[in-house]
Amino acid sequence: MKKSCLSFLLLLFSCFSVLADERLDSLLNVLDATIKEADAYVQIKENRLRELKKEARKTPPVSIERYNLNDRIYSEYRAYSSDSALHYLNENKLLARQLNDGERELKIQLELSYLLSSIGMYMEAADILGAIDRPSLPQSLLGFYYTCYEHVYAEAGAAQPRYKMFSSRYFKLSRAYRDSMQVTLEPSSDTYLWLRETQLKEAGKYDEALKFSDRRLSESPFGTPQYALVAYQRFRLFESMGKKDEHLYYLVLSAISDVRSAIKEQSSLMVLAQELHGKGDLKRAYAYINFSWEISQFYKTRLRSWMNITPLSMINGNYQDIIRKQNKELLIYIVCVALLALLLVIALIYIYRQMKALSVAKKGLQEVNERLFSLNEELEEVNRHLRSTNLDLSESNLIKEAYIARFFKLCSVYVDRLQAYRKLVNKKLQRGQVAELLKMTHLSNDIVTVEVQELYANFDSAFLHLFPNFVESLNQLLLPEEQIVLKPDELLNTELRIFALIRLGIKDSSQIAELLHYSVNTIYNYRSRVKTKARVSREDFEDLVAKIR
């Protein structure tokens, strides 16, 4: 898990072979995602603290084991919650006295002084250091002693940016204690490496200072408070070197490590917010400064809250100006959208009315079409009726023509016969052959029968000339076993002649009887007998006969 920071950075920068701004934006996206997951990292720390406290309760109240576990709990709380960190330092201070361990009690005093100066309680920190008898300090704590003094004055100087007289005095005292630190600290310790880096940076020897920074970075695992501190100091080093394309990367990396290690006492995000504010990225600046403010409130240190107030107020003011401007633009857009919506509603109402009118017109047109369709059907029916009527008229005309010709021919024949008969009678009278005349005109003479048969023959011939399929068509209206079968020398028989006259439109039995020289009862009986043989209803039979073609 403990990768060197240098190798991490090399891997990070090798992944981005694009412009510097694009690489920075990618890293800022990582920070954004990390901030969104901040609660998860806090939960990890809380779980770790819970386990340490659970383990501490299992140890004897006054023991080195309890002291060491309290020290680990304090280390977790040191940059997480100042109140809890102070609580466990005071508990260990009491525990060291109970154990009669003077060196541990002195170490706790120094830790307490360092923590108090970190949270802005400079006088309290200085009082603690002043109460310590320096000559009585063990050699192992001497370097830490001078480090605490340097830290008190450095923090006090940084807290007085507006009052140069006080801040310069504090920074001067801070630098004086650095000389003592250099003599007493272990050369391999991180504090000593930071001291040398700081001294070389202030002397303008940036390349040499960068070597110490590289070493510290390589020894600090990413995502730890130590890495966050080293990355922040490296940001300041590159800032002093004027490398604007690189220094912000380390500030972002420091902020990411702060969030991942759940540090509440941090300055990276606040400084980053101010940097981004200067670059015009107000949205991120506003988000970062608010997040920094929230965690400083959790840490419960007046120093961080006070330091955050000014940039928070400035960034928040500028961001609110942008919000107001955007709200004003949004209001304009809303008005425009409302006007467009109103126009759209008007257009929709107009379209609806047009569609409604169109629907009414369409409905009317549909009714007209239906009426036209109905009229067309009626017209077709009329046309069919006219065609049928024309056909019937044509057929009637044809029948009339045929029968007129037959009538004239018969009349001519009968005129000739009458003339011949008249001549014969006249001749018989001239000759005095009265007896023969009486014989010729006697009722028993077959002349009438012959004439009637000749009449039938002429009628049959004329009718079948007009309706050659009449016999077959009429038989189709009869049951198979009741169909009419003609004798070999017959064209029509009496039954067929009756229905032939019906086909010609003569339906009155008395007329039919007169034409065929039968009685009315005989004609009625013939008609009834044939209709009883029909395969269709008696009522429809004669109508169907009248339609035979």
PDB file of N, CA, C and O in Angstrom, residues 448-497:
ATOM      1  N   VAL A 448    -113.620 -25.719 -88.400  1.00  0.00           N
ATOM      2  CA  VAL A 448    -113.228 -24.895 -87.221  1.00  0.00           C
ATOM      3  C   VAL A 448    -112.048 -25.535 -86.510  1.00  0.00           C
ATOM      4  O   VAL A 448    -111.095 -24.860 -86.123  1.00  0.00           O
ATOM      5  N   THR A 449    -112.165 -26.841 -86.347  1.00  0.00           N
ATOM      6  CA  THR A 449    -111.064 -27.548 -85.654  1.00  0.00           C
ATOM      7  C   THR A 449    -109.758 -27.369 -86.407  1.00  0.00           C
ATOM      8  O   THR A 449    -108.700 -27.122 -85.830  1.00  0.00           O
ATOM      9  N   VAL A 450    -109.819 -27.459 -87.675  1.00  0.00           N
ATOM     10  CA  VAL A 450    -108.605 -27.297 -88.485  1.00  0.00           C
ATOM     11  C   VAL A 450    -108.038 -25.899 -88.320  1.00  0.00           C
ATOM     12  O   VAL A 450    -106.839 -25.688 -88.181  1.00  0.00           O
ATOM     13  N   GLU A 451    -108.953 -24.943 -88.319  1.00  0.00           N
ATOM     14  CA  GLU A 451    -108.500 -23.551 -88.193  1.00  0.00           C
ATOM     15  C   GLU A 451    -107.846 -23.297 -86.821  1.00  0.00           C
ATOM     16  O   GLU A 451    -106.844 -22.607 -86.715  1.00  0.00           O
ATOM     17  N   VAL A 452    -108.472 -23.855 -85.774  1.00  0.00           N
ATOM     18  CA  VAL A 452    -107.906 -23.669 -84.423  1.00  0.00           C
ATOM     19  C   VAL A 452    -106.523 -24.297 -84.326  1.00  0.00           C
ATOM     20  O   VAL A 452    -105.590 -23.725 -83.761  1.00  0.00           O
ATOM     21  N   GLN A 453    -106.401 -25.517 -84.879  1.00  0.00           N
ATOM     22  CA  GLN A 453    -105.099 -26.173 -84.839  1.00  0.00           C
ATOM     23  C   GLN A 453    -104.062 -25.374 -85.606  1.00  0.00           C
ATOM     24  O   GLN A 453    -102.893 -25.267 -85.208  1.00  0.00           O
ATOM     25  N   GLU A 454    -104.488 -24.800 -86.699  1.00  0.00           N
ATOM     26  CA  GLU A 454    -103.560 -23.979 -87.477  1.00  0.00           C
ATOM     27  C   GLU A 454    -103.172 -22.726 -86.678  1.00  0.00           C
ATOM     28  O   GLU A 454    -102.021 -22.285 -86.705  1.00  0.00           O
ATOM     29  N   LEU A 455    -104.203 -22.175 -85.893  1.00  0.00           N
ATOM     30  CA  LEU A 455    -103.908 -21.021 -85.036  1.00  0.00           C
ATOM     31  C   LEU A 455    -102.850 -21.378 -83.983  1.00  0.00           C
ATOM     32  O   LEU A 455    -101.889 -20.637 -83.748  1.00  0.00           O
ATOM     33  N   TYR A 456    -103.045 -22.566 -83.371  1.00  0.00           N
ATOM     34  CA  TYR A 456    -102.081 -23.008 -82.343  1.00  0.00           C
ATOM     35  C   TYR A 456    -100.684 -23.155 -82.943  1.00  0.00           C
ATOM     36  O   TYR A 456     -99.676 -22.771 -82.342  1.00  0.00           O
ATOM     37  N   ALA A 457    -100.653 -23.750 -84.128  1.00  0.00           N
ATOM     38  CA  ALA A 457     -99.358 -23.997 -84.763  1.00  0.00           C
ATOM     39  C   ALA A 457     -98.647 -22.682 -85.052  1.00  0.00           C
ATOM     40  O   ALA A 457     -97.437 -22.539 -84.847  1.00  0.00           O
ATOM     41  N   ASN A 458     -99.388 -21.687 -85.561  1.00  0.00           N
ATOM     42  CA  ASN A 458     -98.780 -20.376 -85.825  1.00  0.00           C
ATOM     43  C   ASN A 458     -98.298 -19.706 -84.524  1.00  0.00           C
ATOM     44  O   ASN A 458     -97.230 -19.118 -84.453  1.00  0.00           O
ATOM     45  N   PHE A 459     -99.139 -19.834 -83.467  1.00  0.00           N
ATOM     46  CA  PHE A 459     -98.747 -19.234 -82.172  1.00  0.00           C
ATOM     47  C   PHE A 459     -97.492 -19.902 -81.616  1.00  0.00           C
ATOM     48  O   PHE A 459     -96.558 -19.230 -81.153  1.00  0.00           O
ATOM     49  N   ASP A 460     -97.515 -21.239 -81.670  1.00  0.00           N
ATOM     50  CA  ASP A 460     -96.365 -21.966 -81.122  1.00  0.00           C
ATOM     51  C   ASP A 460     -95.098 -21.596 -81.860  1.00  0.00           C
ATOM     52  O   ASP A 460     -94.039 -21.363 -81.242  1.00  0.00           O
ATOM     53  N   SER A 461     -95.169 -21.549 -83.157  1.00  0.00           N
ATOM     54  CA  SER A 461     -93.986 -21.242 -83.953  1.00  0.00           C
ATOM     55  C   SER A 461     -93.479 -19.833 -83.662  1.00  0.00           C
ATOM     56  O   SER A 461     -92.283 -19.606 -83.489  1.00  0.00           O
ATOM     57  N   ALA A 462     -94.425 -18.878 -83.617  1.00  0.00           N
ATOM     58  CA  ALA A 462     -94.028 -17.488 -83.360  1.00  0.00           C
ATOM     59  C   ALA A 462     -93.426 -17.329 -81.959  1.00  0.00           C
ATOM     60  O   ALA A 462     -92.414 -16.650 -81.753  1.00  0.00           O
ATOM     61  N   PHE A 463     -94.058 -17.956 -80.972  1.00  0.00           N
ATOM     62  CA  PHE A 463     -93.578 -17.810 -79.584  1.00  0.00           C
ATOM     63  C   PHE A 463     -92.197 -18.417 -79.401  1.00  0.00           C
ATOM     64  O   PHE A 463     -91.308 -17.810 -78.770  1.00  0.00           O
ATOM     65  N   LEU A 464     -92.006 -19.631 -79.911  1.00  0.00           N
ATOM     66  CA  LEU A 464     -90.699 -20.289 -79.737  1.00  0.00           C
ATOM     67  C   LEU A 464     -89.614 -19.595 -80.549  1.00  0.00           C
ATOM     68  O   LEU A 464     -88.434 -19.734 -80.266  1.00  0.00           O
ATOM     69  N   HIS A 465     -90.045 -18.869 -81.601  1.00  0.00           N
ATOM     70  CA  HIS A 465     -89.071 -18.079 -82.329  1.00  0.00           C
ATOM     71  C   HIS A 465     -88.505 -16.970 -81.414  1.00  0.00           C
ATOM     72  O   HIS A 465     -87.327 -16.634 -81.487  1.00  0.00           O
ATOM     73  N   LEU A 466     -89.411 -16.417 -80.581  1.00  0.00           N
ATOM     74  CA  LEU A 466     -88.978 -15.363 -79.649  1.00  0.00           C
ATOM     75  C   LEU A 466     -88.297 -15.941 -78.401  1.00  0.00           C
ATOM     76  O   LEU A 466     -87.338 -15.371 -77.875  1.00  0.00           O
ATOM     77  N   PHE A 467     -88.818 -17.057 -77.903  1.00  0.00           N
ATOM     78  CA  PHE A 467     -88.280 -17.642 -76.665  1.00  0.00           C
ATOM     79  C   PHE A 467     -87.945 -19.112 -76.919  1.00  0.00           C
ATOM     80  O   PHE A 467     -88.710 -20.010 -76.509  1.00  0.00           O
ATOM     81  N   PRO A 468     -86.831 -19.356 -77.579  1.00  0.00           N
ATOM     82  CA  PRO A 468     -86.519 -20.746 -77.957  1.00  0.00           C
ATOM     83  C   PRO A 468     -86.267 -21.655 -76.765  1.00  0.00           C
ATOM     84  O   PRO A 468     -86.385 -22.870 -76.883  1.00  0.00           O
ATOM     85  N   ASN A 469     -85.863 -21.091 -75.557  1.00  0.00           N
ATOM     86  CA  ASN A 469     -85.534 -21.912 -74.387  1.00  0.00           C
ATOM     87  C   ASN A 469     -86.659 -21.919 -73.354  1.00  0.00           C
ATOM     88  O   ASN A 469     -86.441 -22.251 -72.193  1.00  0.00           O
ATOM     89  N   PHE A 470     -87.864 -21.539 -73.814  1.00  0.00           N
ATOM     90  CA  PHE A 470     -88.953 -21.380 -72.864  1.00  0.00           C
ATOM     91  C   PHE A 470     -89.304 -22.699 -72.186  1.00  0.00           C
ATOM     92  O   PHE A 470     -89.493 -22.755 -70.968  1.00  0.00           O
ATOM     93  N   VAL A 471     -89.376 -23.757 -72.954  1.00  0.00           N
ATOM     94  CA  VAL A 471     -89.783 -25.057 -72.386  1.00  0.00           C
ATOM     95  C   VAL A 471     -88.775 -25.512 -71.343  1.00  0.00           C
ATOM     96  O   VAL A 471     -89.138 -25.926 -70.230  1.00  0.00           O
ATOM     97  N   GLU A 472     -87.487 -25.433 -71.662  1.00  0.00           N
ATOM     98  CA  GLU A 472     -86.445 -25.864 -70.714  1.00  0.00           C
ATOM     99  C   GLU A 472     -86.459 -24.981 -69.458  1.00  0.00           C
ATOM    100  O   GLU A 472     -86.319 -25.475 -68.323  1.00  0.00           O
ATOM    101  N   SER A 473     -86.610 -23.672 -69.636  1.00  0.00           N
ATOM    102  CA  SER A 473     -86.603 -22.764 -68.484  1.00  0.00           C
ATOM    103  C   SER A 473     -87.793 -23.019 -67.574  1.00  0.00           C
ATOM    104  O   SER A 473     -87.670 -22.988 -66.337  1.00  0.00           O
ATOM    105  N   LEU A 474     -88.971 -23.263 -68.154  1.00  0.00           N
ATOM    106  CA  LEU A 474     -90.142 -23.526 -67.324  1.00  0.00           C
ATOM    107  C   LEU A 474     -89.990 -24.848 -66.586  1.00  0.00           C
ATOM    108  O   LEU A 474     -90.378 -24.970 -65.425  1.00  0.00           O
ATOM    109  N   ASN A 475     -89.438 -25.873 -67.265  1.00  0.00           N
ATOM    110  CA  ASN A 475     -89.218 -27.171 -66.607  1.00  0.00           C
ATOM    111  C   ASN A 475     -88.273 -27.050 -65.413  1.00  0.00           C
ATOM    112  O   ASN A 475     -88.374 -27.820 -64.448  1.00  0.00           O
ATOM    113  N   GLN A 476     -87.343 -26.092 -65.443  1.00  0.00           N
ATOM    114  CA  GLN A 476     -86.418 -25.912 -64.316  1.00  0.00           C
ATOM    115  C   GLN A 476     -87.130 -25.373 -63.077  1.00  0.00           C
ATOM    116  O   GLN A 476     -86.624 -25.505 -61.957  1.00  0.00           O
ATOM    117  N   LEU A 477     -88.323 -24.771 -63.316  1.00  0.00           N
ATOM    118  CA  LEU A 477     -89.100 -24.279 -62.180  1.00  0.00           C
ATOM    119  C   LEU A 477     -89.973 -25.377 -61.587  1.00  0.00           C
ATOM    120  O   LEU A 477     -90.599 -25.172 -60.542  1.00  0.00           O
ATOM    121  N   LEU A 478     -90.028 -26.551 -62.263  1.00  0.00           N
ATOM    122  CA  LEU A 478     -90.849 -27.671 -61.803  1.00  0.00           C
ATOM    123  C   LEU A 478     -89.995 -28.724 -61.149  1.00  0.00           C
ATOM    124  O   LEU A 478     -88.791 -28.790 -61.350  1.00  0.00           O
ATOM    125  N   LEU A 479     -90.638 -29.549 -60.344  1.00  0.00           N
ATOM    126  CA  LEU A 479     -89.934 -30.675 -59.735  1.00  0.00           C
ATOM    127  C   LEU A 479     -89.456 -31.621 -60.843  1.00  0.00           C
ATOM    128  O   LEU A 479     -90.111 -31.738 -61.886  1.00  0.00           O
ATOM    129  N   PRO A 480     -88.345 -32.308 -60.641  1.00  0.00           N
ATOM    130  CA  PRO A 480     -87.799 -33.165 -61.701  1.00  0.00           C
ATOM    131  C   PRO A 480     -88.795 -34.209 -62.220  1.00  0.00           C
ATOM    132  O   PRO A 480     -88.875 -34.458 -63.411  1.00  0.00           O
ATOM    133  N   GLU A 481     -89.566 -34.775 -61.288  1.00  0.00           N
ATOM    134  CA  GLU A 481     -90.489 -35.828 -61.716  1.00  0.00           C
ATOM    135  C   GLU A 481     -91.776 -35.264 -62.310  1.00  0.00           C
ATOM    136  O   GLU A 481     -92.612 -36.021 -62.829  1.00  0.00           O
ATOM    137  N   GLU A 482     -91.987 -33.941 -62.224  1.00  0.00           N
ATOM    138  CA  GLU A 482     -93.219 -33.321 -62.712  1.00  0.00           C
ATOM    139  C   GLU A 482     -92.982 -32.470 -63.951  1.00  0.00           C
ATOM    140  O   GLU A 482     -93.883 -31.713 -64.362  1.00  0.00           O
ATOM    141  N   GLN A 483     -91.819 -32.548 -64.554  1.00  0.00           N
ATOM    142  CA  GLN A 483     -91.523 -31.707 -65.708  1.00  0.00           C
ATOM    143  C   GLN A 483     -92.351 -32.151 -66.922  1.00  0.00           C
ATOM    144  O   GLN A 483     -92.700 -33.328 -67.083  1.00  0.00           O
ATOM    145  N   ILE A 484     -92.688 -31.174 -67.817  1.00  0.00           N
ATOM    146  CA  ILE A 484     -93.551 -31.408 -68.996  1.00  0.00           C
ATOM    147  C   ILE A 484     -92.734 -32.013 -70.141  1.00  0.00           C
ATOM    148  O   ILE A 484     -91.670 -31.477 -70.485  1.00  0.00           O
ATOM    149  N   VAL A 485     -93.224 -33.109 -70.651  1.00  0.00           N
ATOM    150  CA  VAL A 485     -92.542 -33.778 -71.782  1.00  0.00           C
ATOM    151  C   VAL A 485     -93.481 -33.706 -73.001  1.00  0.00           C
ATOM    152  O   VAL A 485     -94.629 -34.192 -72.957  1.00  0.00           O
ATOM    153  N   LEU A 486     -93.042 -33.097 -74.100  1.00  0.00           N
ATOM    154  CA  LEU A 486     -93.859 -32.912 -75.308  1.00  0.00           C
ATOM    155  C   LEU A 486     -93.822 -34.168 -76.180  1.00  0.00           C
ATOM    156  O   LEU A 486     -92.854 -34.937 -76.150  1.00  0.00           O
ATOM    157  N   LYS A 487     -94.869 -34.317 -76.924  1.00  0.00           N
ATOM    158  CA  LYS A 487     -94.913 -35.414 -77.892  1.00  0.00           C
ATOM    159  C   LYS A 487     -94.003 -35.068 -79.063  1.00  0.00           C
ATOM    160  O   LYS A 487     -93.678 -33.890 -79.277  1.00  0.00           O
ATOM    161  N   PRO A 488     -93.594 -36.033 -79.846  1.00  0.00           N
ATOM    162  CA  PRO A 488     -92.631 -35.775 -80.925  1.00  0.00           C
ATOM    163  C   PRO A 488     -93.082 -34.708 -81.902  1.00  0.00           C
ATOM    164  O   PRO A 488     -92.262 -33.928 -82.389  1.00  0.00           O
ATOM    165  N   ASP A 489     -94.349 -34.593 -82.191  1.00  0.00           N
ATOM    166  CA  ASP A 489     -94.809 -33.633 -83.202  1.00  0.00           C
ATOM    167  C   ASP A 489     -95.325 -32.344 -82.578  1.00  0.00           C
ATOM    168  O   ASP A 489     -95.907 -31.502 -83.251  1.00  0.00           O
ATOM    169  N   GLU A 490     -95.162 -32.162 -81.247  1.00  0.00           N
ATOM    170  CA  GLU A 490     -95.660 -30.981 -80.556  1.00  0.00           C
ATOM    171  C   GLU A 490     -94.562 -29.936 -80.366  1.00  0.00           C
ATOM    172  O   GLU A 490     -93.436 -30.264 -80.004  1.00  0.00           O
ATOM    173  N   LEU A 491     -94.962 -28.647 -80.597  1.00  0.00           N
ATOM    174  CA  LEU A 491     -94.074 -27.541 -80.219  1.00  0.00           C
ATOM    175  C   LEU A 491     -94.412 -27.082 -78.802  1.00  0.00           C
ATOM    176  O   LEU A 491     -93.523 -26.880 -77.980  1.00  0.00           O
ATOM    177  N   LEU A 492     -95.700 -26.895 -78.540  1.00  0.00           N
ATOM    178  CA  LEU A 492     -96.195 -26.569 -77.203  1.00  0.00           C
ATOM    179  C   LEU A 492     -97.450 -27.366 -76.976  1.00  0.00           C
ATOM    180  O   LEU A 492     -98.133 -27.744 -77.908  1.00  0.00           O
ATOM    181  N   ASN A 493     -97.793 -27.594 -75.711  1.00  0.00           N
ATOM    182  CA  ASN A 493     -99.088 -28.189 -75.396  1.00  0.00           C
ATOM    183  C   ASN A 493     -99.941 -27.139 -74.698  1.00  0.00           C
ATOM    184  O   ASN A 493     -99.530 -25.977 -74.554  1.00  0.00           O
ATOM    185  N   THR A 494    -101.151 -27.540 -74.283  1.00  0.00           N
ATOM    186  CA  THR A 494    -102.075 -26.561 -73.710  1.00  0.00           C
ATOM    187  C   THR A 494    -101.485 -25.870 -72.484  1.00  0.00           C
ATOM    188  O   THR A 494    -101.581 -24.642 -72.314  1.00  0.00           O
ATOM    189  N   GLU A 495    -100.857 -26.633 -71.574  1.00  0.00           N
ATOM    190  CA  GLU A 495    -100.258 -26.057 -70.353  1.00  0.00           C
ATOM    191  C   GLU A 495     -99.194 -25.028 -70.706  1.00  0.00           C
ATOM    192  O   GLU A 495     -99.135 -23.930 -70.135  1.00  0.00           O
ATOM    193  N   LEU A 496     -98.344 -25.386 -71.696  1.00  0.00           N
ATOM    194  CA  LEU A 496     -97.255 -24.489 -72.073  1.00  0.00           C
ATOM    195  C   LEU A 496     -97.798 -23.229 -72.737  1.00  0.00           C
ATOM    196  O   LEU A 496     -97.257 -22.130 -72.551  1.00  0.00           O
ATOM    197  N   ARG A 497     -98.897 -23.381 -73.530  1.00  0.00           N
ATOM    198  CA  ARG A 497     -99.455 -22.207 -74.201  1.00  0.00           C
ATOM    199  C   ARG A 497    -100.033 -21.218 -73.172  1.00  0.00           C
ATOM    200  O   ARG A 497     -99.925 -20.004 -73.325  1.00  0.00           O
TER     201      ARG A 497
END
